[in-house]
Amino acid sequence: MMRNRPALLSILLLAGSAAAMAASPAKPPRWSADEAKTIAAWQPRAAARPDPRVEARIRRILAGMTLEQKIGQMTQPSILSITPDEVRQHYIGSILNGGGGWPGGNKHAAVADWVGLAKAYDTAALASDMKVKVPLVWGVDAVHGHNNVFGATTFPQNIGLGAAGDPDLVERIGRATARQVRSTGIGWAFAPTLAVVQNQRWGRSYESYGSDPALVSRLGAALVHGLQGKLTGDGDVLASAKHFVGDGGTWRGIDQGENRAGEATLASLHGAGYYAALDAGVQTVMVSYNSWARDGAANMGKLHGNRALVTGVLKQRLKFDGLVVSDWNAIEQVAGCERDHCPAAINAGVDLFMVPDNWKTFIAKTVADVREGRVPMARIDDAVSRILRVKLRMGLFDRPTTAGALTGDASQLAARDLAQEAVRKSAVLLKNDGAALPLAPGKRLLVVGAAADSFPAQSGGWSLTWQGEETDNADYPLGETLLGGLRRVYGADNVTFSADGSAFAPGKFDAVIAVLGERPYAEMKGDVRWPAPLAHSALYPDQAALLGRVAGQGVPVVSLLYSGRTTYATDLINRSDAFVAAFLPGTEAGALADLLAGRQGLDFRGRLSFAWPNTACPSGGEPASERLFSRGFGLSYAGRVATGRLAEAPILAACP
Ligand code: BGC
Ligand code: BGC
């Protein structure tokens, strides 16, 4: 397996000469005592060896660029807001599609449509009147497979991969995802998320591998290796370590909120994954929406405006020499900034600006900032050098990502075996009393719960659409629901599906399979804001009632929960003989059926990557007193553990 190991190489080389060779370095800022303390909390990293040929080429290209061309390179509009010809006219360096941004606004766009659009942008970028034409790079949220594309296999969301805990699996998922992305002509995936989540109220908890920084580091690095490969191959894409830094530690788990950690915690807990991702050679880092209030004291503002962290830590202390990209319209949240104007973020060290819609005025206002001295030219040159460096390193000047061996190959979208393996490895068995599982094939099953036959429920957010909603099974032509898997394994005649449980009758069935699930959500829309209880029954009382109808009637009940978080569920676990946390398995949830049957000796091997709460009012940070099951917990058939009745906690209307 070939890997990029700039950190390793650098040990052999002098860091000092590295800095001297980089094109037009910006003048190092003078740090206040406070800033210096923030920076010193991070372990220094050695610099990677710069490639003198690349650095010389950067200097040559940069020397021939006008200011407008430089700012164009620093701009990343959404495909929904820019035409290929505008890319040419404005020297745009990068474009993106956000969650649910498809070519022609068509949810069912085919690989050929994606490639057609990507080629149009590529061609336009190379038709500009720049002295040296600079190719464009397209970024996409391929965060659990190429999840915006109709017909693409998606893999379990990261919370499930955390439970699988298998770096080799994650690396292979990265390889497969990169091939999917390259088949559509795209060259950059906005992954992995390195959040070390402290509070499951956060709607992005499932984007995190877990609450253990060491696990996040291992799996994050594995995904970078998988996505980027050797960087220049036909099946390689850029990765993005996101969101720098502290996204998983916001107060009460509020999305885009305030991280109140001290500098040591920020560096060692929330920052842990960045060392690993940088060592793995990640070429881009995305800044986070959150703010930082050191030790809960005065808020120092949004990360996008924090020069000590973006420049002082990431670029100087950690020697990151790739590009820093802002998050979607995030600059408007920096004090004194607007959606299309933020000299503070440029001066903080952001290089490429995700300004999905207001890109034109962003360019005009930024050009004026430089002309009028609000942003130094050296900072612009540093930003553009980094953008060029990444493009040169990935071989974009030699061959666009729309002209690779995989371009247009729709067969790359399918990776079913790999996804099935991941689904089986990521499910965690929380209870299995009376050896309710495995359930031998041939048993008569009653399947209840609408989620049993719902691709949207098993996929979660960032699935075809941003929120993963406004979709139905017809939007998923490839894959298998759990119901489909059960019919395959047990035979259609032995499986009765009754979403509302009305077909239940004692004596008719050997077991009930109850499939519970959250409605899909992404980002802030998935927050369960304090004081609302974080309890599945409180959020989905109809599902608790459904379980009540089939439980305790002499027929064993096996419950599976699709969720983007660990959440209070003791009441549901008590009403079930066996209980499986399946998280968000993606398009191949049917593979769970093989596991339930214990086919070919299959057994559960998933282990919780977050503690499971014993309270509906968790305080954050997973204190021992609030754990029903600790991180690392997970049963197996071989183990034969009896759980018995667990102590239930009240589900209050509002947490105190
Ligand atoms: C998210 C990022 C994502 C970006 C582009 C933002 O809202 O925070 O994770 O990469 O949108 O879709
Ligand atoms: C986009 C997402 C983005 C979000 C940010 C949505 O419209 O599709 O990609 O993350 O806005 O709020």
XYZ file of C-alpha atoms and ligand atoms in Angstrom:
680
model
C 0.000 0.000 0.000
C 1.526 3.330 -1.064
C 1.154 6.205 1.291
C 2.125 9.821 1.380
C 4.294 10.407 4.344
C 5.426 14.000 4.270
C 5.888 14.049 8.035
C 8.198 11.082 7.896
C 10.251 12.527 5.090
C 10.557 15.789 6.880
C 12.403 14.210 9.757
C 15.303 13.839 7.368
C 15.186 17.420 6.211
C 15.656 20.813 7.671
C 12.430 22.619 8.442
C 14.154 25.967 8.060
C 15.011 25.491 4.407
C 11.412 24.397 3.799
C 10.019 27.730 4.856
C 12.562 29.598 2.792
C 11.525 27.776 -0.349
C 7.777 28.389 -0.117
C 6.565 31.071 -2.514
C 6.023 34.552 -1.081
C 5.514 33.673 2.563
C 3.359 36.176 4.394
C 5.153 38.120 7.123
C 4.796 36.175 10.372
C 2.298 37.980 12.585
C 3.288 39.197 16.027
C 1.350 37.256 18.620
C -0.164 38.637 21.790
C 0.644 36.792 25.019
C -2.773 35.140 24.847
C -2.305 34.023 21.272
C 1.162 32.724 22.012
C -0.304 30.619 24.837
C -2.920 29.200 22.476
C -0.289 28.274 19.935
C 2.102 26.794 22.474
C -0.577 24.351 23.645
C -0.144 22.416 20.399
C 2.687 19.958 19.783
C 4.929 21.292 17.032
C 4.988 19.216 13.833
C 7.900 18.983 11.439
C 7.474 20.555 8.022
C 7.097 18.462 4.915
C 9.857 18.651 2.341
C 8.806 21.087 -0.350
C 9.232 19.915 -3.904
C 11.552 22.529 -5.464
C 10.049 21.976 -8.922
C 6.546 22.556 -7.632
C 7.609 25.625 -5.646
C 9.382 27.107 -8.651
C 6.330 26.544 -10.804
C 4.110 28.191 -8.197
C 6.344 31.273 -8.243
C 6.268 31.435 -12.040
C 2.497 31.117 -12.281
C 1.924 33.590 -9.481
C 4.217 36.154 -11.077
C 2.036 36.238 -14.185
C -1.270 36.663 -12.355
C -3.298 39.828 -11.965
C -4.984 40.641 -8.662
C -8.394 39.731 -10.113
C -7.048 36.382 -11.212
C -5.630 35.701 -7.773
C -8.884 36.511 -6.025
C -10.784 34.421 -8.574
C -8.596 31.477 -7.639
C -9.520 32.038 -3.991
C -13.239 31.836 -4.725
C -15.469 28.738 -4.528
C -19.038 29.261 -5.813
C -21.773 26.630 -5.902
C -22.603 24.980 -9.219
C -26.143 26.256 -8.718
C -24.921 29.859 -8.911
C -22.269 29.958 -11.592
C -22.098 29.030 -15.265
C -19.029 27.609 -16.938
C -18.561 30.848 -18.837
C -18.557 32.830 -15.604
C -15.863 30.482 -14.313
C -13.760 31.497 -17.324
C -14.468 35.219 -17.000
C -13.750 35.388 -13.276
C -10.779 32.977 -13.093
C -12.610 30.833 -10.531
C -10.296 28.400 -8.744
C -12.842 25.973 -7.370
C -16.541 25.151 -7.352
C -18.649 22.951 -5.125
C -21.994 21.357 -4.919
C -23.561 21.408 -1.472
C -25.814 18.719 -0.071
C -28.518 18.141 -2.668
C -26.821 20.240 -5.357
C -27.122 18.185 -8.544
C -26.418 19.001 -12.201
C -29.456 20.687 -13.680
C -31.152 20.499 -10.274
C -32.001 16.903 -11.165
C -32.062 14.535 -8.186
C -31.712 11.620 -10.569
C -28.864 13.073 -12.632
C -26.832 10.290 -14.242
C -23.059 9.929 -14.125
C -22.963 11.287 -17.681
C -24.744 14.461 -16.512
C -22.207 14.987 -13.724
C -19.316 14.419 -16.088
C -20.836 16.676 -18.732
C -21.095 19.533 -16.282
C -17.661 18.904 -14.793
C -16.119 18.931 -18.262
C -17.880 22.164 -19.137
C -16.412 23.842 -16.048
C -12.951 22.345 -16.659
C -12.892 23.489 -20.260
C -14.091 26.955 -19.321
C -11.413 27.361 -16.641
C -8.732 26.495 -19.169
C -10.153 28.942 -21.720
C -9.447 32.025 -19.593
C -6.959 34.684 -20.669
C -4.563 33.903 -17.818
C -0.917 33.664 -18.814
C -0.732 30.196 -17.344
C -4.211 28.696 -17.400
C -5.048 27.279 -14.002
C -7.339 24.237 -13.872
C -10.322 24.125 -11.582
C -11.099 21.693 -8.783
C -14.651 20.686 -7.818
C -15.455 19.779 -4.200
C -18.347 17.639 -2.973
C -19.649 16.272 0.322
C -18.842 12.639 -0.320
C -19.022 11.938 3.396
C -20.326 8.352 3.454
C -19.728 7.374 -0.128
C -20.638 9.681 -3.024
C -23.881 10.420 -1.274
C -25.283 13.141 -3.527
C -25.393 10.878 -6.541
C -28.422 8.823 -7.560
C -27.611 5.136 -7.579
C -24.383 5.385 -5.586
C -23.728 2.924 -2.781
C -23.456 4.710 0.527
C -21.573 3.369 3.520
C -22.467 3.569 7.197
C -22.225 7.080 8.580
C -19.072 7.666 10.616
C -20.640 6.852 13.987
C -21.112 3.300 12.716
C -17.596 3.106 11.308
C -16.389 4.215 14.731
C -18.200 1.225 16.223
C -16.581 -1.033 13.627
C -13.248 0.487 14.683
C -11.413 -0.979 11.696
C -8.940 1.395 9.984
C -8.379 -0.986 7.087
C -12.123 -1.023 6.396
C -12.259 2.770 6.520
C -9.315 3.035 4.141
C -11.027 0.699 1.666
C -14.196 2.794 1.976
C -12.068 5.847 1.193
C -10.697 4.118 -1.926
C -14.171 3.131 -3.086
C -15.554 6.609 -2.400
C -12.724 8.224 -4.333
C -13.478 5.996 -7.315
C -17.160 6.925 -7.141
C -16.236 10.605 -7.030
C -13.775 10.312 -9.897
C -16.362 8.519 -12.019
C -18.375 11.763 -11.940
C -15.343 13.836 -12.916
C -14.929 15.400 -9.468
C -11.589 15.691 -7.652
C -12.224 16.640 -4.040
C -14.233 15.113 -1.167
C -15.056 17.209 1.904
C -14.158 14.423 4.341
C -13.209 13.206 6.920
C -14.961 14.904 9.795
C -12.592 14.823 12.764
C -15.024 16.082 15.381
C -14.556 14.480 18.794
C -18.142 14.841 19.913
C -18.815 15.545 23.558
C -22.578 15.991 23.530
C -24.980 13.842 21.570
C -27.536 16.631 21.396
C -25.499 17.838 18.441
C -27.195 17.094 15.131
C -23.861 16.196 13.568
C -22.938 13.503 16.102
C -23.206 10.795 13.456
C -20.593 12.510 11.302
C -18.112 11.763 14.083
C -16.262 8.482 14.530
C -16.647 8.746 18.291
C -15.777 10.478 21.523
C -12.271 9.000 21.766
C -9.662 11.246 20.137
C -7.358 8.278 19.475
C -10.081 6.470 17.520
C -10.972 9.613 15.585
C -7.299 10.023 14.703
C -6.866 6.441 13.522
C -9.990 6.343 11.392
C -9.612 9.900 10.110
C -6.093 9.149 8.909
C -7.313 5.929 7.299
C -9.955 7.801 5.322
C -7.392 10.358 4.163
C -5.127 7.548 2.937
C -8.062 5.934 1.198
C -9.410 9.054 -0.479
C -6.109 10.547 -1.527
C -4.175 7.411 -2.426
C -1.078 8.682 -4.192
C -2.916 11.902 -5.008
C -2.244 11.729 -8.736
C -3.929 8.448 -9.639
C -7.148 8.019 -11.585
C -8.922 6.870 -8.453
C -7.553 9.529 -6.102
C -9.259 12.641 -4.769
C -8.319 15.397 -2.361
C -9.551 14.932 1.198
C -10.566 17.661 3.648
C -9.997 17.450 7.382
C -12.959 19.242 8.944
C -14.030 21.234 10.851
C -11.029 22.993 12.367
C -11.356 23.104 15.319
C -13.598 22.270 18.249
C -16.814 21.566 16.320
C -17.571 18.536 18.491
C -17.246 20.421 21.741
C -19.804 23.185 21.571
C -21.744 24.063 24.693
C -24.826 21.817 25.041
C -24.040 20.405 21.604
C -25.451 23.412 19.803
C -24.498 23.369 16.129
C -22.138 26.194 15.172
C -22.060 27.112 18.858
C -19.443 28.035 21.417
C -16.627 25.725 22.447
C -15.655 26.510 26.027
C -12.613 24.273 26.339
C -9.296 25.441 27.677
C -6.420 25.609 25.207
C -4.981 22.273 26.338
C -8.274 20.465 25.725
C -8.776 22.216 22.425
C -5.378 21.032 21.269
C -5.260 17.518 22.683
C -8.897 16.446 22.420
C -10.486 18.403 19.578
C -7.217 18.861 17.738
C -6.056 15.241 17.963
C -7.345 14.174 14.569
C -5.492 16.955 12.772
C -2.069 15.578 13.640
C -3.075 12.233 12.204
C -4.709 13.701 9.105
C -1.723 15.951 8.422
C 0.664 13.036 8.878
C -1.495 11.143 6.397
C -0.863 13.975 3.934
C -4.281 15.634 3.873
C -4.156 18.505 1.396
C -7.061 20.641 2.571
C -8.524 21.664 5.915
C -11.986 23.164 6.339
C -12.520 25.713 9.086
C -15.364 25.253 11.567
C -18.482 27.315 12.176
C -17.983 27.239 15.938
C -16.517 29.947 18.109
C -14.082 29.509 20.952
C -14.464 30.901 24.453
C -11.360 29.759 26.273
C -12.297 28.140 29.614
C -15.785 29.522 29.179
C -14.491 33.062 29.464
C -14.869 35.838 26.903
C -15.726 34.486 23.483
C -12.929 35.153 21.034
C -15.227 34.828 18.077
C -15.703 32.438 15.228
C -12.847 30.187 14.141
C -12.946 31.732 10.674
C -11.577 34.929 12.166
C -9.077 33.337 14.547
C -5.603 34.019 13.238
C -3.824 32.337 16.143
C -5.554 29.038 15.404
C -5.722 29.099 11.608
C -2.318 30.618 10.912
C -0.431 30.303 14.200
C -1.430 26.727 14.951
C -2.408 25.061 11.706
C -0.001 26.683 9.272
C 2.940 27.524 11.495
C 2.960 25.160 14.470
C 1.590 22.154 12.559
C 3.319 23.161 9.320
C 0.274 22.559 7.143
C 1.240 23.646 3.632
C -1.984 22.744 1.797
C -5.042 24.967 1.497
C -7.508 26.136 4.124
C -11.103 26.397 2.914
C -13.926 28.230 4.655
C -17.243 26.549 5.342
C -20.515 27.347 3.574
C -21.228 31.086 4.030
C -19.364 30.833 7.328
C -17.511 34.116 6.915
C -20.686 36.097 7.549
C -20.510 34.947 11.169
C -17.154 36.595 11.807
C -17.559 39.880 13.686
C -17.661 42.773 11.253
C -18.052 40.558 8.193
C -20.740 39.863 5.664
C -21.583 36.892 3.510
C -19.563 38.313 0.633
C -16.923 40.276 2.476
C -14.513 39.271 5.185
C -10.998 40.669 5.207
C -10.683 39.350 8.783
C -10.994 35.757 7.560
C -8.417 36.284 4.835
C -6.067 37.854 7.333
C -6.749 35.001 9.755
C -5.372 32.628 7.131
C -8.307 31.246 5.152
C -7.166 30.621 1.566
C -10.206 29.508 -0.409
C -13.666 30.934 0.193
C -16.836 28.873 0.028
C -19.125 31.706 -1.006
C -21.795 29.582 -2.700
C -24.005 32.350 -4.074
C -22.452 35.754 -3.433
C -19.175 35.045 -5.143
C -19.256 37.941 -7.584
C -19.461 40.672 -4.977
C -16.990 38.726 -2.819
C -14.432 39.043 -5.599
C -15.082 42.748 -6.151
C -14.955 43.610 -2.451
C -11.827 41.524 -1.845
C -10.029 43.134 -4.783
C -10.850 46.510 -3.215
C -9.588 45.308 0.178
C -6.220 44.509 -1.308
C -6.031 47.725 -3.347
C -6.905 49.766 -0.279
C -4.515 47.937 2.040
C -6.940 46.079 4.287
C -5.479 42.782 3.142
C -1.744 42.570 2.403
C -0.679 41.251 -0.999
C 1.652 38.820 0.762
C -1.382 37.146 2.350
C -3.060 36.820 -1.064
C 0.107 35.375 -2.534
C 0.324 32.851 0.289
C -3.299 31.822 -0.288
C -2.897 31.449 -4.043
C 0.412 29.615 -3.619
C -1.288 27.066 -1.434
C -4.136 26.621 -3.900
C -1.662 26.168 -6.743
C 0.476 23.818 -4.658
C -2.447 21.499 -4.065
C -3.450 21.606 -7.724
C 0.089 20.887 -8.852
C 0.545 18.084 -6.357
C -2.589 16.340 -7.539
C -1.397 16.594 -11.120
C -4.298 18.775 -12.218
C -2.164 20.772 -14.645
C -1.209 17.584 -16.454
C -4.605 15.944 -16.522
C -7.993 17.204 -15.376
C -10.096 14.944 -13.146
C -12.604 14.752 -15.994
C -10.124 12.879 -18.185
C -9.245 9.931 -15.982
C -9.673 6.238 -16.632
C -12.737 6.121 -14.379
C -14.439 9.245 -15.727
C -17.942 8.365 -16.856
C -17.720 4.779 -15.604
C -21.079 4.439 -13.845
C -20.203 0.965 -12.582
C -17.911 2.641 -10.041
C -20.950 3.859 -8.096
C -21.661 0.365 -6.838
C -19.634 -0.999 -3.920
C -22.186 -3.314 -2.383
C -19.953 -6.006 -0.883
C -17.796 -3.474 0.879
C -20.828 -1.616 2.221
C -22.364 -4.886 3.450
C -19.166 -5.780 5.249
C -19.154 -2.341 6.880
C -22.805 -2.635 7.922
C -22.206 -5.988 9.595
C -19.099 -4.744 11.377
C -20.697 -1.540 12.651
C -23.833 -2.889 14.362
C -23.578 -3.134 18.139
C -25.515 -5.753 20.098
C -26.614 -4.149 23.367
C -28.805 -6.915 24.724
C -29.529 -10.528 23.870
C -31.531 -12.162 26.626
C -32.743 -15.719 26.342
C -30.552 -16.145 23.259
C -33.215 -14.332 21.231
C -30.529 -14.017 18.563
C -29.397 -15.497 16.292
C -32.702 -16.317 14.667
C -32.353 -19.386 12.505
C -33.555 -19.103 8.912
C -36.968 -20.671 8.513
C -38.489 -18.813 11.477
C -41.715 -16.894 10.899
C -41.056 -13.205 11.451
C -43.297 -10.225 11.947
C -41.490 -7.035 10.991
C -42.870 -3.811 12.483
C -41.779 -0.179 12.188
C -41.768 1.905 9.017
C -37.979 2.240 9.138
C -37.668 -1.463 8.247
C -38.419 -0.622 4.656
C -37.048 2.909 4.360
C -33.858 3.891 2.563
C -34.136 7.455 3.932
C -34.344 6.193 7.543
C -31.361 3.855 7.190
C -29.290 6.501 5.390
C -29.742 9.617 7.546
C -28.706 13.119 6.500
C -26.287 13.843 3.667
C -28.049 11.248 1.572
C -29.091 12.425 -1.866
C -30.351 15.629 -0.243
C -28.749 17.758 2.449
C -31.183 16.662 5.143
C -31.712 13.185 3.719
C -35.420 13.933 3.549
C -37.712 14.693 0.610
C -36.677 11.299 -0.710
C -38.332 7.915 -0.799
C -37.359 4.380 -1.753
C -37.709 5.182 -5.454
C -34.694 7.489 -5.064
C -32.553 4.470 -4.129
C -32.296 2.113 -7.089
C -29.367 0.177 -5.603
C -29.220 -1.377 -2.167
C -31.385 -3.257 0.264
C -33.571 -2.330 3.199
C -33.625 -4.508 6.285
C -37.002 -5.838 5.174
C -35.496 -6.784 1.832
C -32.626 -8.511 3.600
C -34.957 -10.438 5.906
C -37.020 -11.627 2.948
C -33.846 -12.742 1.217
C -32.530 -14.626 4.248
C -35.765 -16.038 5.714
C -37.809 -16.379 2.529
C -40.591 -13.954 1.610
C -43.246 -16.382 2.840
C -41.815 -16.336 6.336
C -41.693 -12.546 6.630
C -44.789 -10.461 7.317
C -44.381 -6.687 7.253
C -46.770 -4.622 9.300
C -45.416 -1.103 9.742
C -47.901 -0.223 12.495
C -47.851 -3.645 14.139
C -51.559 -4.291 13.486
C -50.828 -7.754 12.046
C -49.450 -8.914 15.381
C -51.037 -12.042 16.776
C -49.475 -14.332 19.384
C -48.857 -17.826 18.063
C -48.530 -16.751 14.441
C -44.917 -15.635 14.645
C -41.696 -16.968 16.113
C -40.269 -13.494 16.609
C -41.009 -9.829 16.107
C -38.363 -7.633 14.481
C -39.064 -4.024 15.509
C -37.189 -1.435 13.508
C -37.069 1.966 15.203
C -35.470 5.003 13.664
C -34.934 8.712 13.738
C -36.163 10.936 10.949
C -33.172 11.973 8.821
C -31.481 15.243 9.651
C -28.283 17.190 9.047
C -26.423 19.912 10.904
C -28.490 22.262 13.083
C -31.755 20.647 12.076
C -30.723 17.540 13.965
C -29.919 19.317 17.226
C -32.007 18.224 20.197
C -31.806 21.471 22.055
C -31.719 21.601 25.812
C -34.057 21.375 27.769
C -35.743 18.840 25.477
C -35.031 15.311 26.719
C -32.615 13.285 24.605
C -34.748 10.161 24.571
C -35.959 8.225 21.567
C -39.425 7.670 23.061
C -39.878 11.358 23.769
C -38.914 12.278 20.221
C -40.834 9.405 18.612
C -43.675 8.459 20.975
C -45.451 6.528 18.229
C -42.509 4.119 18.034
C -42.524 3.571 21.791
C -46.248 2.830 21.544
C -45.656 0.412 18.685
C -43.110 -1.503 20.737
C -45.569 -1.525 23.640
C -48.145 -3.274 21.439
C -45.892 -6.210 20.514
C -43.771 -6.585 23.662
C -44.507 -8.869 26.586
C -46.914 -11.105 24.692
C -44.853 -14.267 24.682
C -43.201 -13.633 21.330
C -39.522 -12.646 21.471
C -38.929 -9.087 20.305
C -35.721 -8.115 18.547
C -35.378 -4.332 18.233
C -33.008 -2.479 15.946
C -32.476 1.243 16.228
C -31.361 3.477 13.352
C -29.934 6.579 14.954
C -27.302 9.208 14.459
C -26.419 9.256 18.132
C -26.441 7.227 21.293
C -29.616 8.285 23.051
C -31.665 7.342 26.103
C -33.558 4.154 25.259
C -33.666 2.086 28.462
C -37.462 1.869 28.242
C -37.190 0.443 24.728
C -34.357 -1.904 25.645
C -36.416 -3.264 28.574
C -39.291 -4.020 26.225
C -37.006 -5.943 23.875
C -35.418 -9.354 24.302
C -32.576 -8.323 22.011
C -31.543 -4.788 21.090
C -29.221 -3.726 18.271
C -27.785 -0.238 17.768
C -27.436 -0.174 13.982
C -26.682 3.571 13.687
C -27.112 4.774 10.088
C -26.015 1.900 7.865
C -26.556 3.520 4.456
C -27.843 1.781 1.359
C -26.970 -1.801 2.417
C -28.910 -2.143 5.679
C -30.210 -5.493 4.435
C -26.847 -6.981 5.388
C -28.038 -6.805 8.996
C -30.364 -9.706 8.213
C -27.397 -12.033 7.628
C -26.050 -10.999 11.006
C -29.379 -11.572 12.790
C -29.435 -15.062 11.314
C -25.845 -15.710 12.343
C -25.210 -16.930 8.827
C -21.840 -18.501 8.075
C -20.802 -18.013 11.662
C -21.405 -14.243 11.506
C -21.392 -12.597 14.889
C -21.600 -9.057 16.217
C -18.255 -7.333 16.583
C -19.259 -3.671 16.727
C -18.314 -1.819 19.919
C -19.757 1.519 21.007
C -17.589 4.478 20.041
C -19.683 6.700 22.313
C -21.022 5.893 25.757
C -24.721 5.006 25.820
C -26.597 7.268 28.271
C -28.701 6.064 31.191
C -30.387 9.450 31.429
C -32.566 11.498 29.111
C -30.763 14.580 30.342
C -27.095 13.871 29.667
C -24.798 16.646 30.789
C -22.141 16.078 28.113
C -18.717 14.516 28.346
C -20.067 11.034 29.180
C -19.416 11.021 32.962
C -19.391 7.498 34.464
C -22.573 8.196 36.423
C -24.468 8.792 33.184
C -23.436 5.646 31.341
C -25.733 2.728 30.732
C -23.045 1.176 28.543
C -19.506 2.483 28.354
C -17.551 3.174 25.234
C -16.215 -0.131 23.949
C -19.310 -2.066 25.025
C -20.855 -4.594 22.675
C -22.098 -8.160 23.069
C -21.605 -11.096 20.780
C -23.493 -14.367 20.349
C -20.464 -16.208 21.608
C -20.448 -14.206 24.861
C -23.971 -15.134 26.120
C -24.493 -12.301 28.588
C -27.845 -11.855 30.369
C -28.830 -8.214 30.745
C -32.097 -8.475 32.638
C -34.185 -5.500 33.553
C -32.331 -2.191 33.539
C -33.151 0.724 35.820
C -35.179 3.303 33.939
C -34.833 7.020 34.412
C -37.711 9.462 34.153
C -38.258 11.144 30.812
C -39.116 14.659 31.884
C -40.825 17.119 29.591
C -37.916 19.450 30.191
C -34.469 18.697 31.553
C -33.580 20.562 34.746
C -20.961 21.895 6.257
C -19.735 21.259 5.676
C -19.914 20.984 4.228
C -20.301 22.246 3.503
C -20.533 22.071 2.030
C -21.436 23.054 5.431
O -22.673 23.504 5.883
O -20.679 22.341 7.573
O -19.427 20.087 6.390
O -18.753 20.441 3.687
O -21.497 22.742 4.075
O -21.723 21.447 1.760
C -26.412 23.069 1.381
C -25.459 22.346 2.272
C -24.904 23.293 3.247
C -26.015 24.013 3.996
C -25.464 25.018 4.952
C -27.471 23.756 2.204
O -28.338 24.455 1.402
O -26.989 22.193 0.496
O -24.425 21.758 1.559
O -24.103 22.596 4.138
O -26.894 24.625 3.105
O -26.445 25.668 5.702
